[in-house]
Tab-separated table of C-alpha atoms in Angstrom:
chain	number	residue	atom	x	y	z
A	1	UNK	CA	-51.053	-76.076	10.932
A	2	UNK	CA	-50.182	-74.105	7.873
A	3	UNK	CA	-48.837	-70.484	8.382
A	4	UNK	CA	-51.108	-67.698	7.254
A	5	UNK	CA	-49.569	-65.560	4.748
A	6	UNK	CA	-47.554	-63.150	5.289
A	7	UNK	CA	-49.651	-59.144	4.362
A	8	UNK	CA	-47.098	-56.258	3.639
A	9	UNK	CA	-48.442	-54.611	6.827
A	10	UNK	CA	-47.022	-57.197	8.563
A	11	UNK	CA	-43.759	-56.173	7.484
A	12	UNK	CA	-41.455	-53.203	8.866
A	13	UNK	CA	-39.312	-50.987	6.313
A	14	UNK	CA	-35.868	-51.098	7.231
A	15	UNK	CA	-34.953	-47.655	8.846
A	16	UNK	CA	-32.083	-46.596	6.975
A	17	UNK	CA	-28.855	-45.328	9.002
A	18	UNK	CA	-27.825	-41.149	9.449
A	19	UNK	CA	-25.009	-41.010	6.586
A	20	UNK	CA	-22.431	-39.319	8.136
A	21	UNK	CA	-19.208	-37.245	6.211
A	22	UNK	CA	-15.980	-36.648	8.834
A	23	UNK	CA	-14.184	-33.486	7.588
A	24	UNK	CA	-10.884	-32.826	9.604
A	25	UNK	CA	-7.609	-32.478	8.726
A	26	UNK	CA	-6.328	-35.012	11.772
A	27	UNK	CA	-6.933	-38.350	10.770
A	28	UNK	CA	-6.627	-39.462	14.919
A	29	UNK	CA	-9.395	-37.242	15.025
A	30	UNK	CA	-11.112	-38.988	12.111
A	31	UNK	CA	-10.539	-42.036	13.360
A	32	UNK	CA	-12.040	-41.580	16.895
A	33	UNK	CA	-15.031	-40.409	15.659
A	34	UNK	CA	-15.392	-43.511	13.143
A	35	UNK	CA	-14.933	-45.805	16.399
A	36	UNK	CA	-17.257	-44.066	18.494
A	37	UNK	CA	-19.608	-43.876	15.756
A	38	UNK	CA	-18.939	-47.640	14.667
A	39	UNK	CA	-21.036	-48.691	17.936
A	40	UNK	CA	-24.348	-46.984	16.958
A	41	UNK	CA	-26.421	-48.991	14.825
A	42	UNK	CA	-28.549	-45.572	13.306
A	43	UNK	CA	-25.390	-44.290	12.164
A	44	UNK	CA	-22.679	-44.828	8.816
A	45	UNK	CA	-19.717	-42.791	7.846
A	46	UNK	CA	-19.946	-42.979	4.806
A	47	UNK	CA	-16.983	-40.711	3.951
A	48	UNK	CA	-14.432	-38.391	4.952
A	49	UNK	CA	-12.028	-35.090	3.622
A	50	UNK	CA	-9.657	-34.227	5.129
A	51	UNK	CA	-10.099	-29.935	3.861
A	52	UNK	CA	-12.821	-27.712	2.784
A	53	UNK	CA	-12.470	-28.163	-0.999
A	54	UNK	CA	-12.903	-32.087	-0.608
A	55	UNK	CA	-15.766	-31.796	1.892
A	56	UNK	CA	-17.701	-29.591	-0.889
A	57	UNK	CA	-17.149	-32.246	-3.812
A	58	UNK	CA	-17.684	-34.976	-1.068
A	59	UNK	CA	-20.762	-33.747	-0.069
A	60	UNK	CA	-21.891	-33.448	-3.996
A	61	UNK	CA	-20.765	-36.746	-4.314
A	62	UNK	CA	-22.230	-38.550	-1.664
A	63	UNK	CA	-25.189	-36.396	-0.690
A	64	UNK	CA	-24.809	-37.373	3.758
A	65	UNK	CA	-27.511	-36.244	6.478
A	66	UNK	CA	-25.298	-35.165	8.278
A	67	UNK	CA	-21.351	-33.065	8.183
A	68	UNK	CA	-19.353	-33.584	10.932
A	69	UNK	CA	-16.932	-30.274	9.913
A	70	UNK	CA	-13.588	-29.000	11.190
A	71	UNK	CA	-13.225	-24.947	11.137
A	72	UNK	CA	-9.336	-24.830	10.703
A	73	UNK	CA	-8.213	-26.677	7.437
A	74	UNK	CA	-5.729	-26.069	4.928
A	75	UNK	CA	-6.793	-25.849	1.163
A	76	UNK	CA	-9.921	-24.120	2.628
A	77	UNK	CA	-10.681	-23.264	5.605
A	78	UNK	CA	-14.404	-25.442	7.310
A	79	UNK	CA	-16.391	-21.376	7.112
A	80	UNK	CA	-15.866	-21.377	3.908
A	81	UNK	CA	-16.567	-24.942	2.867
A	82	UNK	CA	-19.653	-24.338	4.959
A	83	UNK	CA	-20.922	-21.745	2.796
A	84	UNK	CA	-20.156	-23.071	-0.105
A	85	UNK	CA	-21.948	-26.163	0.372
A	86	UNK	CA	-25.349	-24.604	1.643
A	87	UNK	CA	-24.882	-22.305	-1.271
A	88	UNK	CA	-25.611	-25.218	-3.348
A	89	UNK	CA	-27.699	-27.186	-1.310
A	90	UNK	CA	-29.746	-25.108	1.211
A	91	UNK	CA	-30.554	-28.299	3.302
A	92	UNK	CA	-27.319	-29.696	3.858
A	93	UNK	CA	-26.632	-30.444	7.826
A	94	UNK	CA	-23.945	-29.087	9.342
A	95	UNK	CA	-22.326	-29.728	12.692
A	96	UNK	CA	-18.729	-27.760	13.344
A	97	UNK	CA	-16.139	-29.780	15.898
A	98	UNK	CA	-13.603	-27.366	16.807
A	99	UNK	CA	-11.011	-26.519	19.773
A	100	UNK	CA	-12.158	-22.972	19.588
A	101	UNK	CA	-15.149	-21.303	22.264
A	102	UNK	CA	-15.150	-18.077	21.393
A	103	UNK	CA	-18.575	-16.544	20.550
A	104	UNK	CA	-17.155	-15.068	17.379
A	105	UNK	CA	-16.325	-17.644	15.658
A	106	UNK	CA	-19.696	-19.783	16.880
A	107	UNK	CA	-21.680	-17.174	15.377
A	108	UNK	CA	-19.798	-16.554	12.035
A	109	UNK	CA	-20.130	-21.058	11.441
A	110	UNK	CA	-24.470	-20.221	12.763
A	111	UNK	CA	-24.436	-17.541	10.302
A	112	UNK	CA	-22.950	-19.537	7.252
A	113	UNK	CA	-25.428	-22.610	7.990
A	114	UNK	CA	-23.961	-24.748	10.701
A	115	UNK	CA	-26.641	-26.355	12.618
A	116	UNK	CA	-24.297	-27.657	15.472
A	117	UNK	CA	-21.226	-26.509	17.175
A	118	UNK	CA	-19.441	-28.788	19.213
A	119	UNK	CA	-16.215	-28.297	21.005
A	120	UNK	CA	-13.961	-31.392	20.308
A	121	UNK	CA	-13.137	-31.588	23.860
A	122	UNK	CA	-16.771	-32.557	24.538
A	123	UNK	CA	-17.172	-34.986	21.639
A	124	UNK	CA	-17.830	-37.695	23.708
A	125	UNK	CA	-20.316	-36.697	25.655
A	126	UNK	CA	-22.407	-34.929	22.602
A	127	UNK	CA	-21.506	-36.233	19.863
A	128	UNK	CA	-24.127	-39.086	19.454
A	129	UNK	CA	-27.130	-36.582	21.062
A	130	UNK	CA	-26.125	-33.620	18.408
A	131	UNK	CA	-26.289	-36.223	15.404
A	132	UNK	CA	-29.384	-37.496	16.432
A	133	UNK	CA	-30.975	-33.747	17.287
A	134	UNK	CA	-29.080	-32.138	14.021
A	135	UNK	CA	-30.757	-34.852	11.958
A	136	UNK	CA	-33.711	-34.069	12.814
A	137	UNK	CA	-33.953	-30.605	12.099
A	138	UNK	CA	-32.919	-29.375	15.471
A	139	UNK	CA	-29.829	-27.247	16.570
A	140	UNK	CA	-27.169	-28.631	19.132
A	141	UNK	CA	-24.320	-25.841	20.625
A	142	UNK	CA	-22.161	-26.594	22.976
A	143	UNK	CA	-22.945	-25.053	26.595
A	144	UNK	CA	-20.004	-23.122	26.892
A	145	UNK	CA	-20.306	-21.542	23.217
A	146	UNK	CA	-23.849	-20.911	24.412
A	147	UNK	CA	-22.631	-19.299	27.386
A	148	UNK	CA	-20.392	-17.006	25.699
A	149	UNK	CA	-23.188	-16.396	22.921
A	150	UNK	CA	-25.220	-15.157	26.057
A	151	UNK	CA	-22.507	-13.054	27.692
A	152	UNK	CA	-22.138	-10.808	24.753
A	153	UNK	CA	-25.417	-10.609	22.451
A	154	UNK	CA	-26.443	-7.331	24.127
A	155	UNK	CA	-23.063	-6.127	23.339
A	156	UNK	CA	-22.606	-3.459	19.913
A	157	UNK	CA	-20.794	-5.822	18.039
A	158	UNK	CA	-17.430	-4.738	16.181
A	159	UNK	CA	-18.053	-3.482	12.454
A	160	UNK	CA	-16.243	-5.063	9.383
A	161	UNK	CA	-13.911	-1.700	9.554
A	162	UNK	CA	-13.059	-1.914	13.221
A	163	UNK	CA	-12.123	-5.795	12.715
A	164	UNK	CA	-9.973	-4.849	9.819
A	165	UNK	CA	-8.069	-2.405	11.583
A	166	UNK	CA	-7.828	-4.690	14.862
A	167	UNK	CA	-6.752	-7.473	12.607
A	168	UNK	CA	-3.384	-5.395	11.633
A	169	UNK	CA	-2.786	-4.017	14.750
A	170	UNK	CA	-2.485	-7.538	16.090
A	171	UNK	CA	0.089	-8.100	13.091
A	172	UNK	CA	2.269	-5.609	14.882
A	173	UNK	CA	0.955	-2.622	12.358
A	174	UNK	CA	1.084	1.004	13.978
A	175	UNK	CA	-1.858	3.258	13.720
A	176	UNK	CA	0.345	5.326	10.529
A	177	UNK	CA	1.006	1.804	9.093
A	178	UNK	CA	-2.658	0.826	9.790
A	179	UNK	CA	-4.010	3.840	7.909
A	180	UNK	CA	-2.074	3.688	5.041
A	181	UNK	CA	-3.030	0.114	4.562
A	182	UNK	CA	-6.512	0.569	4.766
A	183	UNK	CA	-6.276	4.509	2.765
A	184	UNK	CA	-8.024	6.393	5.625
A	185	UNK	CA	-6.436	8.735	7.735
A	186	UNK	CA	-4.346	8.227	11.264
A	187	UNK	CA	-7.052	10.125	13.225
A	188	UNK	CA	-9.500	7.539	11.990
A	189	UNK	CA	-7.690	4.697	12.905
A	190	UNK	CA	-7.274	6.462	15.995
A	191	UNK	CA	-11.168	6.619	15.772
A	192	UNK	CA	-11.951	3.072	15.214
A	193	UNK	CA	-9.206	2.108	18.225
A	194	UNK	CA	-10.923	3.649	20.981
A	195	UNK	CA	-14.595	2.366	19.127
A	196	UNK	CA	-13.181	-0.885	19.474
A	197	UNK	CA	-11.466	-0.725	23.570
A	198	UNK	CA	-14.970	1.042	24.122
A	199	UNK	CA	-16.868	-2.130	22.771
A	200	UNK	CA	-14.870	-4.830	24.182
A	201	UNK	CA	-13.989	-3.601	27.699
A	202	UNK	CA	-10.640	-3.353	26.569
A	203	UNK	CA	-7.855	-1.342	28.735
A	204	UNK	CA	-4.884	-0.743	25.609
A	205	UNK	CA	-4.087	-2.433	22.061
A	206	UNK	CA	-2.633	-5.688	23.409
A	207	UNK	CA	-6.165	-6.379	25.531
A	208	UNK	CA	-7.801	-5.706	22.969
A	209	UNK	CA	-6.371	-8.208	20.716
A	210	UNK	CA	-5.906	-10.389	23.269
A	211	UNK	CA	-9.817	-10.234	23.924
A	212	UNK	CA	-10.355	-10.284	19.927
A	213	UNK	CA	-9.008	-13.758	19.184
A	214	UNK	CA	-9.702	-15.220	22.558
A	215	UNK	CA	-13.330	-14.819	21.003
A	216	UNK	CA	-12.761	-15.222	17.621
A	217	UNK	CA	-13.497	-12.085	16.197
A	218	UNK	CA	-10.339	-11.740	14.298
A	219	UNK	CA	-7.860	-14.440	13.354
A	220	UNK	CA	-4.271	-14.516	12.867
């Protein structure tokens, strides 16, 4: 018996793998996620960078589903590469693996067009899921990030001022020092100080900046 022909219904199109770019500056790190990733047939690294700059002309280059990016980089920093690369390509998929929870710094990556954040701590447990949910147009953040999200959205957030001024009084800058380097007067600075213990349920100066970075609202 003769076998019938074969129709083009017949025949599946071969699904084609989530291309995957690994931006960190640790190459253990880069590494670990190329094994874990190596035993999932949907998915391909198809490159890495190990800073910002690279990750922007990598992603140019190789146009990936998906960017697996790192927040603290030399060269520039993963915020920034984030930006720049939805800048120029509006659709591009971003999921940040960091070490840091704060809610400050989660919201900052959501606001410059991350679609995931991931603590690196949970990798293995999330990684695969937030590819797959990234990928297809969904958003993955990490429970504790949400958490923290949660804990403070009802909370008047510090202004651009009031980080600047928190920012060199963690630098060890007195409120004299302060004012002259931002040209305003002492009894502002003095102003903006007790805005910003008022807003973060801070007791003095060192809580306050001690509370600031834990979140990530200023960075040192």
């Amino acid at each position: 018996m003769q076998p019938g022909p074969i129709h083009s219904h017949d025949m599946q199109p071969a699904i084609a793998p989530i291309s995957i770019l690994v931006v960190d500056d640790h190459a253990l790190l880069r590494e670990g996620v190329r094994a874990m990733l190596a035993t999932q047939a949907d998915m391909l690294i198809v490159g890495e960078a190990d800073n910002g700059r690279r990750a922007v002309e990598e992603y140019a280059r190789l146009r990936p589903d998906i960017v697996l990016m790192d927040l603290q980089m030399a060269e520039m920093p993963g915020l920034d590469a984030i930006a720049a690369i939805r800048a120029i390509h509006p659709d591009a998929r971003i999921i940040v693996l960091t070490t840091y929870s704060g809610d400050g710094r989660a919201i900052k990556a959501l606001r410059a067009g991350a679609m995931g954040y991931l603590l690196k701590a949970s990798l293995r447990k999330q990684l695969l899921d937030a590819i797959r949910s990234v990928h297809l147009g969904g958003k993955h953040l990490d429970a504790t990030v949400a958490t923290a999200i949660a804990l403070h959205v009802l909370e008047d957030p510090l202004t651009e001022r009031e980080i600047a001024v928190l920012s060199l009084a963690a630098w060890g800058n007195s409120n004299k020092q302060v004012a002259a380097r931002l040209d305003i007067s002492e009894e502002t600075v003095k102003g903006h100080m007790k805005s910003i213990f008022s807003k973060l349920d801070a007791t003095d100066r060192t809580h306050a900046v001690t509370l600031a970075i834990k979140r990530g609202l200023i960075d040192l």
